[in-house]
Amino acid sequence: MKKNSKLSSLYMGIIFFLMYMPVAVVIIFSFNESKLPVRFTGFSLKWYQELLGDSAMIEALGNSLILGVASCLVSAVIGTLGAVGLSRIHWKTKSALEYISILPLMIPEIILGMVLMAFFYLLNIPFGMLTLLLGHTVFCVPYILMEVKARLAGMDPSLEEAARDLGAGSFRAFWDITLPLIMPAVVSGSLLAFAMSMDDVVISIFVNGPRISTLPVKVYTQLKTGVTPEINALCTLMLVFTLGVLAVYSLAVWLLKRKNRLFSIKEK
Amino acid sequence: MTEICLELKDIRKGFSDEEEVLKGISLSIGKGEFITLLGSSGCGKTTTLRIIAGLETPDAGRVFLEGKDVTDLNPEDRDVNTVFQNYALFPHMNVADNIGYGLKLKKVPKPEIKKRVAEMLELVQLPGYEKRKPSELSGGQKQRVAIARALINNPRVLLLDEPLGALDLQLRRAMQAELKRLQKKLGITFIYITHDQEEAINMSDRIAVMNHGTFEQIGTPDEIYNHPRTSYVATFVGNANILKGKAERTENGKVTVALAGGRLPVVCEDSVIREGETVTLAVRSENVRIREECTCGLMAKVEEKSFAAGQLRVVLRLSDGSELVASRYGIDAKVEQGQTVSVCFAPEDAVFVDRSGEEKNEQD
C-alpha cells in the first residue's frame, strides 16, 4: 500500500506538472523583460503596460465581456424556462425533446459556426454584436438547461402545489417557491455559460463580421502575426479573472449551504 | 345530517392507459365533520383528495363546496387547504413566512400576519418558533407547522394526506389526539386520508373505506367495525376471517349456515336471507373459539401457532382447505400443532357480508 501510494503521488505529480507547466511558463514570461520568449532576462511589467495601451485589445475585451454577460442573461431566461417546461410535460416525446435541447453541445462547433453564418446570411442579418449574441446563446442555453433540469428533478413537486393550495396563482407559485429553489442551478449554469462564451473562438469567427472582434478571436488572429509577450500578459490576466470568478462562486455556494442547507431541497 | 359542506358527485378519473383510478364515487360531507378515507395504497384516496384540492381535474363528475360547483376552479381559488404527506414546507422560508404565506397572498397587512402567525403557533403548541428554518425542525414539529400553515387561512375544508405517516408510533398517538382536539375546537371539516384502520377508528366521525376506486362502505367507526358490509371492509378494518357457506334454515332471526366442516347458527339482523342461498360470513379472529373435545362446531386442524403483541395467533385449516385465524390474549398451551380441534363462534359474532342487491357505494 505504502509503495503504491508513493508511486501514485509521483504519477499525480507528473500529470499536474505536464498540465500546468505551460500555464506557468506563460505567467512567468509575461513578466519577462525581453521580447523573445526564450530566456528570462529580468522582471518587468512593461508588457502589461503595453497591453493597457493597446486600444484594439481593450475594445475586444470589452466586446467579450458585454457579449458574455448578455448571452448569459438571455440563455439564463431561455434555459430556465425550458427546463421548467420540460419538467412539466409527460409526453412520449419528452426524452427526444430533452435530447434536442442539448444538441448544440454535441454538434461540432465548426459545423454550428458555419450553419449559423449561412443562416444569418440568408436572413440578411448584418454581422456584428447581434449575430454574436445569437450564436453564443445557441450554445449557452444547454449548460443552463441541464443544470436547472437536474435541480428540478430533485425538487419535491408538492412544494409548488402547496403554494397553489395556499392561494398563489401559477406564476406567483413559480416566482415565490420554484425560482428561489432553483436559483443556485441558474447561477452555476450561467457562470459556466459565461465562461464558455468568454473563450469561444470557433463560432465567433464565423459570425462576428468584419468590424467587431472578441478577445479570443483577437488573440487568435494576432498569433498569426507572431506571439508577443503582450499575449502572455493578457493570458495571465484572463487566468486571474477566471479563477476570481470561480472563487466568488465557490464562496457563494459555501455561504448558502452554511446558511440554510438550501441544497437539500427534499424535506424529509 | 347537518348542513352539507362538500359534495362529490360521480367523480371519475383515469391516468393515461391505466385502469380508472376513481370509478364514479359520490360522497356528501357535513359541516364540521371529521371524515376519513381509509384504504390501502393505490385505492384512489390520494387522487380523491387532490381532486377536492383542485390539483387534479376529474374526467367526469362535479365537486361542490358549500353548494357551489368548484370543479373547474384552480386550487388557489378554492376555500380548501391541504396538509401534504411530506409536509411540503418551503425550505427557503422560515416558520413564520411559511405559515404566513397564505395571508401574504391575500395582502393582509404585515403586523396582522405577525399576530396571527403567533396565534397559530400557540395553537399548535410551537410558540416562539417563528425564526426557525424547516430543516431545523423535527418531524412532529414540521407536521404542526404544516397544519398551522393550512389552518391560518380559515379554510372551509382541511384536507390531510396521511399526515402522520412519517412519525413514530408514540408521536402518532399524541398527534392523533391533538388533531382531534384542533378539529373540535375550530369546527372545520376535516377530510383525512390514512391506511391505518386504528387511526381512522380513533379519530373519525365517519369512515369511507375505499378499494379499487370505489367506496366499499361509508359509515361511523362502529358501523364499519361491527357491521362491515363487504368482505374487504371486514378484512381490512377488522382483520376478519371470511367464510363461504350455505344458508340452510332460518328461524327466529337466526340462520343456520352450513360451512366447511360443520354447521353453525348466525344471527341475522336486517338482511333477508333465503334458504339455500350461498352466503359469505365475516368473523373476526378474536371471536373464533377453539375447543378440544366438543364436536358442535367446525372441525379444523391446527396448522401454526405464534405469539405476538400479547396475543396468541392460531392458524387453522378447515376441511375444504380454507384458512381460519383465531387469536386471543394469553398463551394457551393446550392447542398443539397438528391437532384436530373444533372451532366455533357465537351466533352474534358473525356478520353476513357481500350481500348482492344491497347498495354498496352510498349511504345516508
Short mmCIF file of C-alpha atoms in Angstrom, two decimals, chain B residues 4-8 29 52-53 62-71 73 75 77-81 155-159 189 191:
data_model
loop_
_atom_site.label_atom_id
_atom_site.label_comp_id
_atom_site.label_asym_id
_atom_site.label_seq_id
_atom_site.Cartn_x
_atom_site.Cartn_y
_atom_site.Cartn_z
CA ILE B 4 -73.59 19.83 3.67
CA CYS B 5 -70.11 21.24 3.32
CA LEU B 6 -68.60 19.29 0.47
CA GLU B 7 -70.18 17.06 -2.07
CA LEU B 8 -68.63 14.75 -4.64
CA ILE B 29 -69.66 15.56 3.90
CA ILE B 52 -61.04 18.15 -3.96
CA ALA B 53 -58.00 20.41 -3.63
CA ARG B 62 -68.64 17.52 -10.14
CA VAL B 63 -67.26 18.81 -6.85
CA PHE B 64 -69.49 21.12 -4.80
CA LEU B 65 -68.17 23.24 -1.95
CA GLU B 66 -70.98 24.63 0.17
CA GLY B 67 -73.34 24.21 -2.75
CA LYS B 68 -71.09 25.96 -5.25
CA ASP B 69 -69.66 23.99 -8.15
CA VAL B 70 -65.89 24.31 -7.83
CA THR B 71 -64.90 21.57 -10.27
CA LEU B 73 -61.72 26.31 -10.22
CA PRO B 75 -56.56 25.30 -6.44
CA ASP B 77 -59.43 29.87 -5.89
CA ARG B 78 -60.88 27.21 -3.58
CA ASP B 79 -61.51 27.70 0.07
CA VAL B 80 -59.78 24.42 0.80
CA ASN B 81 -56.32 23.84 2.22
CA PRO B 155 -60.49 27.01 5.09
CA ARG B 156 -63.97 25.53 4.69
CA VAL B 157 -62.34 22.12 4.48
CA LEU B 158 -58.94 20.92 5.60
CA LEU B 159 -57.50 18.03 3.63
CA THR B 189 -64.44 19.99 8.25
CA ILE B 191 -61.01 15.08 5.31
#
